[in-house]
Structures are given as C-alpha cells and as structure tokens.
C-alpha cells in the first residue's frame, strides 16, 4: 500500500512538472548589472562598436537559452545609461561621468530587445549616489551631489540620497517619469537597496532630518519605513501617469520578517527587509503600489537559517495579487563555497523545478549575466530541459488589460528552399507577435509552449524549412501581444 501511494505521489509530481514546463506564460531572464562593470560593458570607455557588440552577443546568448527578459541597470549611482534630463552619463560607461556617450545605450537595448521579442525592465537605484568613494570620487558638474549637496548623506564608503527629504522623492519621480515617457520599456525595477545594509557600530546619520521632518512619527524605525513607503507609492503614481501599462517591480532581500518578529513572517532566522532595510514589501503589495515582486532567494534548499524551499513557499503564499518571480543566484555556485550545496550548479535545477510545481511562481531571474554564462559550470546546458520551450510574459492583474488587434495581411513565401518567410502588418495595440506551428488534424492548444517557434517585435520572420513535407504536415499561425501581454486570436498562414 505504501509503495502504491509513493508511486502515485511521484506520478502526480511529474505530471505537475510537465504541465508547468509546457505553460507558455513564464518570465525567464537575467539581471544585467552595470555598476562596477559587473556584466556590461566589460570595461569603462570601450568604443561604441565594442559596447554594442558585447550587448548583442549577450542578448543572442540569452535568446539561445529561451530567455525572454532583461533587467538592465540604467541608473547605478545617480547617473545614466540613457539620455537623461536630470543626471549625467554614467562613469561606468564612459570612464568619466558626464562625458558624451556618443549614442543612447538604453535606446539601443530597447531596439535589440524589440527585434528578439524580449521584455525590457529597467533597473534603478533610488538612493545610491556613490557606492564607493575610494574607487570613484569625481563627479560631473551637473551631478546632483554638486547641485544639491544638502540632499546627500555619507555612510561607510558610500553616499546616499537622504530618504527623509521630500525633495529627494520629488526628484526621483522626475527621473522615473523622464524614462517612462521617453522609452518603450516594459517595467521600472528596483532591487533591495533602500536604506543601506547596516554597518556594525555605525548609525545611518539621519537623526537631524528625523528631528526636522518627523511627520508625526516618534519612532525612527517607523519614520524610516514611512519614508520608503512614500517613495514607492509616488514612483508607482509617476509611472502610471505616464504609461499605465508599464509595470513597477521590486526585488527585495529574501526575508520580509522572521516569524519570531511577526506572525506573518517566515520560518527563518536572519536579517529582514522590514527591520534592517526599512522596506515593508508586504504593505506595498497589499496597497497595490507594486505590480510584481521578485525576491532574491539566494539560498540553497535546506539552508538552516534561510531555506530556499521555505522562502519560495512563503512568497508564493503572501503575494496579495502581485505577480511573483524567483531571483536565483548562479553567482553562489563555486567549488569553494561554504555551503556544499553550491559546489554543484544542479542546485539551481532543483530550485527551478520547485518553482515550476508552484502556479504562483511565474518564472526566474538570475543574478547575474556574467555568473550565469560562466563557462566553468555551463548552466545554460544544465537547464536546457527545463527551458526547452519559448515562453512569453505572464499578464498582470494589476494592470488594466489592453486588447491587441489580430495581425493583418499575413503572407508566407518559400525562399531558396531553405526558409519560410512569414510577413504581416501590425494591428492596433500590437507590440509583439507569437508564431505557432501546429500539426494538421490535431487539436490546437496555444497554451502549450511546445507549439511556439518564434517571438518577435518585428513584422516578419524567417524560419528554417527542411522539405516539402513540412507544409503538408504543419500549419503556421500568428497572434499579437499587447503592451500588457494580452494575446489576440490566431491568424493562420495559408
């Protein structure tokens, strides 16, 4: 009897895993960090052609792994990887803050992602002005530190905007509106750096601001949390005023609070967002101020004080209607890692499979590109089976749905007996297109990702063509995707 029950449980688990595998709605992608040249560009001051070649190579590698999302850091230290009205060009791009970039890096990435049908979330740091003054202590004339030094706080080796000032929130919202208004992006993204991680024996120097601007608070911790609550609420409003369909996502540290600190907390024993970084993520989700949450679940399954499995279940449960994705940590994979579980990159496969069995976890983002493509561990090959199909972004219930018009005037032509050249016209509200290949005579199931053969933002695509039997056995169809990822009906190429 016990054997029968065990076999049934294994079978149910396998069926759930297969079902999740073929579900076409899943976010898969990489953080592309620019601070300290972690991922791109590989060096400061490279020629424009080299910068662009590096980005194209990275996007091509991502596409070859069936990834669909780039989280691109465009404001690392109150400077810009785009043409900003308010901040100078980034030191990490040109080697000299404020130097002419020679092109618009963000627009270049927008265009390249569009060609590939990929989603672009742009990553901003709300408070960091300089992460290490010993490494870089020169600023452009028009940098905010020179224009408004009274807004800046020194803490450890770094400089930060003072979160207690109304002027800081107003300035940040101007920066966000400038980006959302001028670029065709899918989301604004912020990570875990709100109030900085605490330095032992050193208090964050905002006591005077607390005295001058208490806003009715008597507890400094509550006041700090309110400062962050206000910037999240106001940034969300700024985004929606410009483009209501652009999402706002947060990637917090893995722990909201421990259960010993709050009944809703997780069964963990480590620093928390709420008490350590003054970030009340659950409140933002409850209030609808953020559209998705991407917790940095950078621990192994079974880790005693912060178990990946426990945390994944916790965020799945406490989603409050926001989309939930998992942040995974290929950077931890090392033969010398303290936890033996990270000696083998298969730890990531276990985590992916666990995510796929949970309908509330709708994909993974990896930190970061450099670690994911580390040739020593060959993670792309390792997860090939888990990512064997193309997928598209989940819709978001917090965003008002935009319905796309079907593709128009579709046509198909065989070229050089090698390619099927598919063409169409863009209908209203169509941002991307999904190409399907179905076997003739079989039921059409467009929810099964195995039938997707291409996703693009362009209005044509060339598909490999093997022989004449292809068109006798299969039919090709196309749908439109709107800016909110809603999908149209299928139109067939006849």
Short mmCIF file of C-alpha atoms in Angstrom, two decimals:
data_model
loop_
_atom_site.label_atom_id
_atom_site.label_comp_id
_atom_site.label_asym_id
_atom_site.label_seq_id
_atom_site.Cartn_x
_atom_site.Cartn_y
_atom_site.Cartn_z
CA UNK A 1 0.00 0.00 0.00
CA UNK A 2 2.77 2.42 0.97
CA UNK A 3 4.59 1.69 -2.32
CA UNK A 4 1.41 2.41 -4.30
CA UNK A 5 0.89 5.76 -2.52
CA UNK A 6 4.54 6.71 -3.10
CA UNK A 7 4.30 5.90 -6.80
CA UNK A 8 1.10 7.96 -7.10
CA UNK A 9 2.77 10.93 -5.39
CA UNK A 10 5.76 10.69 -7.73
CA UNK A 11 3.45 10.45 -10.75
CA UNK A 12 1.39 13.47 -9.63
CA UNK A 13 4.57 15.46 -9.08
CA UNK A 14 5.86 14.51 -12.54
CA UNK A 15 2.56 15.45 -14.22
CA UNK A 16 2.59 18.83 -12.41
CA UNK A 17 6.18 19.41 -13.51
CA UNK A 18 5.40 18.59 -17.14
CA UNK A 19 2.32 20.82 -17.05
CA UNK A 20 4.40 23.71 -15.71
CA UNK A 21 7.09 23.05 -18.29
CA UNK A 22 4.73 23.48 -21.22
CA UNK A 23 2.92 26.51 -19.79
CA UNK A 24 3.83 29.35 -22.10
CA UNK A 25 3.48 32.13 -19.51
CA UNK A 26 6.79 32.35 -17.64
CA UNK A 27 9.36 35.08 -17.11
CA UNK A 28 12.94 33.93 -17.64
CA UNK A 29 15.85 36.29 -17.63
CA UNK A 30 18.96 37.91 -16.25
CA UNK A 31 19.93 40.95 -14.29
CA UNK A 32 22.47 42.89 -16.36
CA UNK A 33 24.45 44.92 -13.83
CA UNK A 34 26.41 47.95 -14.98
CA UNK A 35 27.80 49.20 -11.66
CA UNK A 36 31.47 48.26 -11.37
CA UNK A 37 31.14 46.84 -14.92
CA UNK A 38 29.86 43.55 -13.49
CA UNK A 39 28.09 42.49 -16.70
CA UNK A 40 28.12 45.29 -19.28
CA UNK A 41 30.13 46.92 -20.63
CA UNK A 42 33.07 44.75 -19.59
CA UNK A 43 35.29 47.85 -19.29
CA UNK A 44 34.74 51.56 -18.98
CA UNK A 45 35.38 53.71 -22.03
CA UNK A 46 35.17 50.98 -24.66
CA UNK A 47 34.49 52.09 -28.26
CA UNK A 48 30.79 52.32 -29.08
CA UNK A 49 31.03 49.45 -31.59
CA UNK A 50 32.55 47.19 -28.92
CA UNK A 51 29.88 48.11 -26.37
CA UNK A 52 27.16 47.31 -28.87
CA UNK A 53 28.79 44.05 -29.96
CA UNK A 54 29.00 42.95 -26.33
CA UNK A 55 25.32 43.68 -25.77
CA UNK A 56 24.23 41.92 -28.97
CA UNK A 57 26.31 38.87 -28.03
CA UNK A 58 24.74 38.80 -24.57
CA UNK A 59 21.18 39.07 -25.93
CA UNK A 60 21.88 36.37 -28.54
CA UNK A 61 23.18 34.05 -25.82
CA UNK A 62 20.09 34.71 -23.74
CA UNK A 63 17.85 34.02 -26.71
CA UNK A 64 19.64 30.74 -27.38
CA UNK A 65 18.64 29.69 -23.82
CA UNK A 66 14.98 30.58 -24.47
CA UNK A 67 15.18 33.52 -22.08
CA UNK A 68 12.79 36.40 -22.60
CA UNK A 69 13.58 39.17 -20.08
CA UNK A 70 16.43 41.61 -19.47
CA UNK A 71 16.62 43.61 -16.25
CA UNK A 72 19.05 46.31 -17.32
CA UNK A 73 20.68 48.61 -14.76
CA UNK A 74 20.45 52.13 -16.19
CA UNK A 75 20.86 54.31 -13.06
CA UNK A 76 23.58 52.76 -10.90
CA UNK A 77 24.88 55.82 -8.98
CA UNK A 78 22.58 58.76 -9.75
CA UNK A 79 23.98 58.75 -13.28
CA UNK A 80 22.57 57.48 -16.54
CA UNK A 81 22.93 54.84 -19.24
CA UNK A 82 20.40 56.83 -21.27
CA UNK A 83 19.79 60.41 -22.35
CA UNK A 84 18.63 61.98 -19.11
CA UNK A 85 17.25 65.46 -18.49
CA UNK A 86 18.36 65.30 -14.87
CA UNK A 87 21.53 63.22 -14.46
CA UNK A 88 24.90 62.94 -16.24
CA UNK A 89 26.10 59.97 -18.28
CA UNK A 90 27.49 57.15 -16.18
CA UNK A 91 31.09 56.78 -15.14
CA UNK A 92 30.68 53.02 -15.63
CA UNK A 93 30.00 53.56 -19.34
CA UNK A 94 32.45 56.26 -20.43
CA UNK A 95 35.03 56.26 -17.62
CA UNK A 96 34.19 59.90 -16.92
CA UNK A 97 30.88 60.96 -15.50
CA UNK A 98 29.09 63.40 -17.80
CA UNK A 99 31.15 62.58 -20.89
CA UNK A 100 29.24 62.40 -24.19
CA UNK A 101 28.18 58.77 -24.69
CA UNK A 102 28.11 59.11 -28.48
CA UNK A 103 24.80 57.22 -28.67
CA UNK A 104 21.85 56.27 -26.48
CA UNK A 105 22.63 52.90 -24.82
CA UNK A 106 19.10 52.39 -23.50
CA UNK A 107 17.50 53.06 -26.88
CA UNK A 108 19.97 50.62 -28.44
CA UNK A 109 18.92 47.93 -25.94
CA UNK A 110 15.23 48.76 -26.49
CA UNK A 111 15.69 48.21 -30.23
CA UNK A 112 17.65 44.96 -29.83
CA UNK A 113 15.15 43.52 -27.36
CA UNK A 114 12.32 44.51 -29.71
CA UNK A 115 13.89 42.53 -32.56
CA UNK A 116 14.02 39.44 -30.37
CA UNK A 117 10.58 39.84 -28.79
CA UNK A 118 12.25 40.18 -25.38
CA UNK A 119 10.95 42.14 -22.41
CA UNK A 120 12.97 45.03 -21.00
CA UNK A 121 12.74 46.02 -17.35
CA UNK A 122 14.96 48.97 -16.47
CA UNK A 123 16.64 48.87 -13.09
CA UNK A 124 17.09 51.99 -10.98
CA UNK A 125 18.72 52.53 -7.61
CA UNK A 126 16.54 55.05 -5.75
CA UNK A 127 19.01 56.24 -3.09
CA UNK A 128 22.58 55.35 -4.07
CA UNK A 129 24.75 58.29 -5.19
CA UNK A 130 28.13 56.57 -5.00
CA UNK A 131 28.76 53.06 -3.78
CA UNK A 132 32.47 53.53 -3.01
CA UNK A 133 34.06 56.98 -2.81
CA UNK A 134 37.53 55.40 -2.63
CA UNK A 135 37.06 53.94 -6.14
CA UNK A 136 35.38 56.92 -7.74
CA UNK A 137 35.30 60.36 -6.14
CA UNK A 138 34.94 62.67 -9.12
CA UNK A 139 31.54 63.94 -10.23
CA UNK A 140 30.24 65.81 -13.25
CA UNK A 141 29.43 69.49 -12.74
CA UNK A 142 25.73 68.81 -13.18
CA UNK A 143 25.69 65.75 -10.89
CA UNK A 144 23.13 66.04 -8.11
CA UNK A 145 25.88 65.92 -5.48
CA UNK A 146 27.20 69.24 -6.80
CA UNK A 147 23.78 70.78 -7.42
CA UNK A 148 22.18 69.74 -4.12
CA UNK A 149 24.82 68.60 -1.60
CA UNK A 150 22.25 69.17 1.17
CA UNK A 151 20.34 66.12 -0.13
CA UNK A 152 23.29 63.76 0.36
CA UNK A 153 24.30 61.58 3.32
CA UNK A 154 27.64 59.79 3.83
CA UNK A 155 27.53 56.28 5.29
CA UNK A 156 30.51 53.94 5.31
CA UNK A 157 32.31 54.23 1.97
CA UNK A 158 29.18 55.32 0.13
CA UNK A 159 26.97 58.35 -0.47
CA UNK A 160 23.17 58.23 -0.47
CA UNK A 161 20.21 60.48 -1.07
CA UNK A 162 18.61 61.37 2.26
CA UNK A 163 15.35 59.33 2.26
CA UNK A 164 13.72 61.70 4.78
CA UNK A 165 13.57 64.67 2.39
CA UNK A 166 10.50 65.45 0.26
CA UNK A 167 12.80 66.96 -2.37
CA UNK A 168 14.55 63.59 -2.86
CA UNK A 169 11.26 61.81 -3.58
CA UNK A 170 10.19 64.55 -5.96
CA UNK A 171 13.49 64.37 -7.82
CA UNK A 172 13.35 60.56 -8.09
CA UNK A 173 9.83 60.74 -9.52
CA UNK A 174 11.02 63.24 -12.15
CA UNK A 175 13.77 60.82 -13.15
CA UNK A 176 11.28 57.95 -13.43
CA UNK A 177 8.78 59.96 -15.49
CA UNK A 178 11.58 61.03 -17.83
CA UNK A 179 12.50 57.39 -18.51
CA UNK A 180 8.95 56.05 -18.82
CA UNK A 181 7.88 58.91 -21.08
CA UNK A 182 10.81 58.61 -23.49
CA UNK A 183 11.47 54.87 -23.82
CA UNK A 184 9.38 51.87 -24.84
CA UNK A 185 10.08 49.76 -21.77
CA UNK A 186 8.01 47.08 -20.04
CA UNK A 187 8.78 47.85 -16.40
CA UNK A 188 10.60 50.01 -13.88
CA UNK A 189 12.56 47.81 -11.47
CA UNK A 190 14.18 48.47 -8.09
CA UNK A 191 16.25 45.99 -6.12
CA UNK A 192 16.96 45.58 -2.39
CA UNK A 193 18.92 48.79 -1.77
CA UNK A 194 16.56 51.06 0.14
CA UNK A 195 18.09 52.13 3.44
CA UNK A 196 21.58 50.65 3.16
CA UNK A 197 22.61 47.39 4.78
CA UNK A 198 23.71 48.22 8.32
CA UNK A 199 27.39 48.68 9.15
CA UNK A 200 28.34 47.36 12.61
CA UNK A 201 28.92 50.19 15.06
CA UNK A 202 27.85 52.94 12.65
CA UNK A 203 24.42 54.56 12.72
CA UNK A 204 22.88 55.92 9.50
CA UNK A 205 23.21 59.69 10.03
CA UNK A 206 19.63 60.91 9.63
CA UNK A 207 18.87 61.97 13.24
CA UNK A 208 18.76 65.67 12.37
CA UNK A 209 16.36 65.03 9.47
CA UNK A 210 14.14 63.00 11.80
CA UNK A 211 14.01 65.92 14.25
CA UNK A 212 13.35 68.48 11.49
CA UNK A 213 10.83 66.44 9.47
CA UNK A 214 9.19 63.88 11.81
CA UNK A 215 5.78 63.95 10.02
CA UNK A 216 4.11 62.93 13.28
CA UNK A 217 6.34 59.91 13.97
CA UNK A 218 8.08 59.39 17.32
CA UNK A 219 9.82 56.09 16.44
CA UNK A 220 12.70 56.46 13.99
CA UNK A 221 12.23 52.96 12.53
CA UNK A 222 8.58 53.64 11.69
CA UNK A 223 9.57 57.02 10.24
CA UNK A 224 12.22 55.42 8.03
CA UNK A 225 9.73 52.82 6.79
CA UNK A 226 7.28 55.59 6.00
CA UNK A 227 9.97 57.42 4.01
CA UNK A 228 10.39 54.33 1.82
CA UNK A 229 6.63 53.72 1.64
CA UNK A 230 6.16 57.24 0.29
CA UNK A 231 8.77 56.90 -2.46
CA UNK A 232 7.31 53.55 -3.59
CA UNK A 233 3.77 54.94 -3.67
CA UNK A 234 4.82 58.10 -5.51
CA UNK A 235 7.06 56.31 -8.04
CA UNK A 236 4.16 53.99 -8.86
CA UNK A 237 1.89 57.00 -9.40
CA UNK A 238 4.52 58.67 -11.59
CA UNK A 239 4.78 55.57 -13.79
CA UNK A 240 1.02 55.18 -14.21
CA UNK A 241 0.57 58.88 -15.01
CA UNK A 242 2.91 58.46 -17.99
CA UNK A 243 2.04 54.95 -19.19
CA UNK A 244 -0.47 52.91 -17.15
CA UNK A 245 0.69 49.66 -18.76
CA UNK A 246 4.31 49.93 -17.57
CA UNK A 247 4.82 47.67 -14.55
CA UNK A 248 6.59 48.54 -11.32
CA UNK A 249 8.56 45.69 -9.77
CA UNK A 250 10.66 45.28 -6.63
CA UNK A 251 13.38 42.70 -5.99
CA UNK A 252 13.72 42.62 -2.21
CA UNK A 253 16.09 40.72 0.03
CA UNK A 254 14.66 37.23 0.59
CA UNK A 255 13.17 37.79 4.06
CA UNK A 256 10.33 40.22 4.80
CA UNK A 257 10.37 39.41 8.55
CA UNK A 258 11.12 36.34 10.64
CA UNK A 259 8.26 34.55 12.37
CA UNK A 260 9.80 35.42 15.75
CA UNK A 261 9.27 39.09 14.85
CA UNK A 262 5.83 38.85 13.22
CA UNK A 263 3.17 36.10 13.00
CA UNK A 264 3.12 36.54 9.21
CA UNK A 265 6.89 36.17 8.98
CA UNK A 266 8.79 33.22 7.53
CA UNK A 267 10.41 30.34 9.45
CA UNK A 268 13.84 31.95 9.07
CA UNK A 269 16.48 33.42 11.37
CA UNK A 270 18.24 36.22 9.53
CA UNK A 271 18.16 39.94 8.81
CA UNK A 272 14.91 41.21 7.32
CA UNK A 273 13.73 43.89 4.91
CA UNK A 274 11.34 45.36 7.44
CA UNK A 275 13.77 45.77 10.33
CA UNK A 276 17.12 46.00 8.51
CA UNK A 277 16.36 47.95 5.32
CA UNK A 278 13.10 49.62 6.42
CA UNK A 279 11.29 48.17 3.41
CA UNK A 280 7.77 46.90 4.16
CA UNK A 281 7.27 44.86 1.00
CA UNK A 282 4.00 43.26 2.13
CA UNK A 283 2.42 46.67 2.66
CA UNK A 284 3.34 47.69 -0.89
CA UNK A 285 1.77 44.50 -2.23
CA UNK A 286 -1.37 44.93 -0.09
CA UNK A 287 -1.79 48.55 -1.19
CA UNK A 288 -1.23 47.74 -4.87
CA UNK A 289 1.80 50.06 -5.11
CA UNK A 290 3.87 47.43 -6.92
CA UNK A 291 2.88 45.10 -9.74
CA UNK A 292 5.35 42.30 -9.17
CA UNK A 293 7.75 41.09 -6.52
CA UNK A 294 10.98 39.27 -7.34
CA UNK A 295 12.54 38.19 -4.02
CA UNK A 296 16.25 37.43 -4.08
CA UNK A 297 16.05 33.79 -2.98
CA UNK A 298 19.82 33.43 -2.92
CA UNK A 299 19.98 30.49 -0.50
CA UNK A 300 20.18 26.76 -1.08
CA UNK A 301 17.40 24.30 -0.38
CA UNK A 302 17.88 23.17 3.22
CA UNK A 303 19.96 26.14 4.36
CA UNK A 304 19.28 26.18 8.13
CA UNK A 305 18.57 29.87 8.77
CA UNK A 306 17.01 30.72 5.38
CA UNK A 307 15.83 27.68 3.42
CA UNK A 308 15.07 28.33 -0.25
CA UNK A 309 12.08 25.99 -0.12
CA UNK A 310 10.56 27.72 2.92
CA UNK A 311 11.06 31.17 1.43
CA UNK A 312 9.70 30.22 -2.01
CA UNK A 313 6.55 28.86 -0.34
CA UNK A 314 6.26 31.97 1.84
CA UNK A 315 6.43 34.47 -1.05
CA UNK A 316 4.04 32.30 -3.05
CA UNK A 317 1.53 32.46 -0.19
CA UNK A 318 1.91 36.16 0.64
CA UNK A 319 1.55 37.56 -2.86
CA UNK A 320 -1.57 39.70 -2.29
CA UNK A 321 -2.33 39.57 -6.01
CA UNK A 322 1.09 40.75 -7.23
CA UNK A 323 2.95 38.57 -9.72
CA UNK A 324 5.77 36.63 -8.05
CA UNK A 325 9.07 35.60 -9.67
CA UNK A 326 12.10 33.99 -8.05
CA UNK A 327 15.55 35.57 -8.01
CA UNK A 328 18.19 32.83 -8.29
CA UNK A 329 21.91 33.02 -7.52
CA UNK A 330 24.31 31.46 -10.06
CA UNK A 331 26.98 33.74 -8.54
CA UNK A 332 26.97 31.47 -5.48
CA UNK A 333 27.98 28.40 -7.49
CA UNK A 334 31.61 27.66 -6.62
CA UNK A 335 33.75 24.68 -5.78
CA UNK A 336 34.94 26.63 -2.74
CA UNK A 337 31.51 27.77 -1.49
CA UNK A 338 30.95 27.42 2.27
CA UNK A 339 27.70 25.53 1.70
CA UNK A 340 28.46 22.28 -0.11
CA UNK A 341 25.11 22.51 -1.92
CA UNK A 342 26.59 25.32 -4.04
CA UNK A 343 29.57 23.22 -5.17
CA UNK A 344 27.32 21.82 -7.89
CA UNK A 345 25.20 24.07 -10.15
CA UNK A 346 22.47 21.40 -10.09
CA UNK A 347 21.20 23.24 -7.01
CA UNK A 348 19.73 25.74 -9.49
CA UNK A 349 17.93 22.96 -11.37
CA UNK A 350 16.32 21.78 -8.13
CA UNK A 351 15.13 25.31 -7.47
CA UNK A 352 13.73 25.76 -10.98
CA UNK A 353 11.81 22.50 -10.73
CA UNK A 354 10.42 23.53 -7.37
CA UNK A 355 9.25 26.82 -8.88
CA UNK A 356 7.62 25.05 -11.79
CA UNK A 357 5.49 22.98 -9.42
CA UNK A 358 4.04 26.16 -7.86
CA UNK A 359 1.48 28.05 -10.01
CA UNK A 360 2.13 31.27 -8.04
CA UNK A 361 5.83 31.35 -9.01
CA UNK A 362 5.82 32.51 -12.60
CA UNK A 363 9.47 32.37 -13.58
CA UNK A 364 13.07 33.09 -12.60
CA UNK A 365 15.60 35.88 -12.97
CA UNK A 366 19.30 35.14 -12.37
CA UNK A 367 21.97 37.32 -10.81
CA UNK A 368 23.75 37.93 -12.91
CA UNK A 369 24.60 37.54 -16.60
CA UNK A 370 28.32 37.05 -16.01
CA UNK A 371 27.78 34.25 -13.49
CA UNK A 372 25.02 32.59 -15.49
CA UNK A 373 27.29 32.29 -18.54
CA UNK A 374 30.39 31.28 -16.56
CA UNK A 375 31.90 28.58 -18.83
CA UNK A 376 33.25 26.64 -15.86
CA UNK A 377 29.77 25.49 -14.84
CA UNK A 378 27.82 25.66 -18.15
CA UNK A 379 24.50 26.49 -16.52
CA UNK A 380 22.71 27.04 -19.88
CA UNK A 381 23.35 23.42 -20.83
CA UNK A 382 22.35 22.22 -17.38
CA UNK A 383 18.89 23.84 -17.51
CA UNK A 384 18.23 23.09 -21.19
CA UNK A 385 15.48 20.59 -20.43
CA UNK A 386 13.71 22.98 -18.03
CA UNK A 387 13.83 25.76 -20.62
CA UNK A 388 13.24 23.67 -23.71
CA UNK A 389 10.38 25.88 -24.99
CA UNK A 390 9.91 29.56 -25.70
CA UNK A 391 7.68 31.43 -23.24
CA UNK A 392 6.03 34.83 -23.01
CA UNK A 393 5.46 37.13 -20.06
CA UNK A 394 2.57 36.47 -17.70
CA UNK A 395 -0.19 39.03 -17.74
CA UNK A 396 -0.57 41.19 -14.64
CA UNK A 397 -3.96 41.51 -12.96
CA UNK A 398 -2.93 44.89 -11.54
CA UNK A 399 -2.56 46.42 -14.98
CA UNK A 400 -5.66 47.35 -16.98
CA UNK A 401 -5.76 44.94 -19.91
CA UNK A 402 -5.11 46.28 -23.41
CA UNK A 403 -6.52 44.04 -26.14
CA UNK A 404 -4.41 43.78 -29.31
CA UNK A 405 -5.79 43.64 -32.82
CA UNK A 406 -5.04 40.49 -34.80
CA UNK A 407 -2.05 40.56 -37.18
CA UNK A 408 -3.11 41.92 -40.58
CA UNK A 409 -2.38 40.85 -44.16
CA UNK A 410 -0.39 37.74 -43.29
CA UNK A 411 1.63 36.08 -46.04
CA UNK A 412 4.06 33.20 -46.40
CA UNK A 413 6.72 32.65 -49.04
CA UNK A 414 9.34 29.94 -49.52
CA UNK A 415 12.80 31.37 -50.15
CA UNK A 416 15.78 29.46 -51.62
CA UNK A 417 14.15 26.20 -50.50
CA UNK A 418 15.66 26.99 -47.07
CA UNK A 419 13.39 29.47 -45.34
CA UNK A 420 9.73 30.18 -44.81
CA UNK A 421 9.48 33.95 -44.94
CA UNK A 422 6.44 35.00 -42.92
CA UNK A 423 5.19 38.58 -43.13
CA UNK A 424 2.29 40.55 -41.67
CA UNK A 425 1.15 44.05 -40.78
CA UNK A 426 0.92 45.37 -37.24
CA UNK A 427 -2.61 45.86 -35.92
CA UNK A 428 -3.60 48.34 -33.23
CA UNK A 429 -2.03 47.83 -29.79
CA UNK A 430 0.27 45.08 -31.09
CA UNK A 431 3.75 45.22 -29.57
CA UNK A 432 5.00 41.65 -30.14
CA UNK A 433 3.99 38.60 -32.12
CA UNK A 434 3.97 34.88 -31.35
CA UNK A 435 4.45 32.36 -34.18
CA UNK A 436 2.99 28.86 -33.71
CA UNK A 437 3.48 25.61 -35.60
CA UNK A 438 0.66 23.07 -35.26
CA UNK A 439 0.35 19.59 -36.70
CA UNK A 440 -2.56 19.44 -39.15
CA UNK A 441 -5.53 17.42 -37.99
CA UNK A 442 -4.67 17.71 -34.30
CA UNK A 443 -6.47 19.94 -31.77
CA UNK A 444 -4.98 23.43 -31.49
CA UNK A 445 -3.70 24.24 -27.98
CA UNK A 446 -1.99 27.60 -27.99
CA UNK A 447 -1.45 27.41 -24.22
CA UNK A 448 1.16 24.71 -24.77
CA UNK A 449 4.54 26.39 -25.20
CA UNK A 450 5.84 23.47 -27.29
CA UNK A 451 3.99 24.89 -30.30
CA UNK A 452 5.74 28.29 -30.19
CA UNK A 453 8.50 28.60 -32.78
CA UNK A 454 9.27 32.34 -32.59
CA UNK A 455 8.52 35.53 -30.68
CA UNK A 456 9.39 38.87 -32.24
CA UNK A 457 8.63 42.58 -32.14
CA UNK A 458 9.15 42.87 -35.91
CA UNK A 459 6.61 42.22 -38.68
CA UNK A 460 8.47 39.42 -40.41
CA UNK A 461 10.41 36.32 -39.53
CA UNK A 462 12.38 33.66 -41.41
CA UNK A 463 12.00 30.08 -40.20
CA UNK A 464 14.17 27.13 -41.25
CA UNK A 465 12.48 24.95 -43.89
CA UNK A 466 13.55 21.33 -44.21
CA UNK A 467 11.46 19.86 -47.05
CA UNK A 468 8.06 19.96 -48.77
CA UNK A 469 6.57 17.59 -46.21
CA UNK A 470 6.67 20.41 -43.69
CA UNK A 471 3.79 22.37 -45.20
CA UNK A 472 1.82 19.19 -45.77
CA UNK A 473 2.13 18.15 -42.12
CA UNK A 474 2.00 21.53 -40.36
CA UNK A 475 0.23 24.85 -40.41
CA UNK A 476 1.65 28.11 -39.08
CA UNK A 477 -0.29 30.67 -37.07
CA UNK A 478 0.40 34.06 -35.52
CA UNK A 479 -1.00 36.12 -32.66
CA UNK A 480 -0.42 39.67 -31.46
CA UNK A 481 0.65 40.60 -27.94
CA UNK A 482 -0.35 43.95 -26.48
CA UNK A 483 1.81 46.11 -24.16
CA UNK A 484 0.04 44.36 -21.24
CA UNK A 485 0.90 40.92 -22.74
CA UNK A 486 -2.72 40.12 -23.68
CA UNK A 487 -2.88 37.84 -26.73
CA UNK A 488 -5.10 38.07 -29.80
CA UNK A 489 -6.78 35.22 -31.67
CA UNK A 490 -4.69 33.14 -34.06
CA UNK A 491 -4.45 34.08 -37.72
CA UNK A 492 -3.16 31.29 -39.98
CA UNK A 493 -0.68 31.48 -42.85
CA UNK A 494 -2.32 29.57 -45.68
#
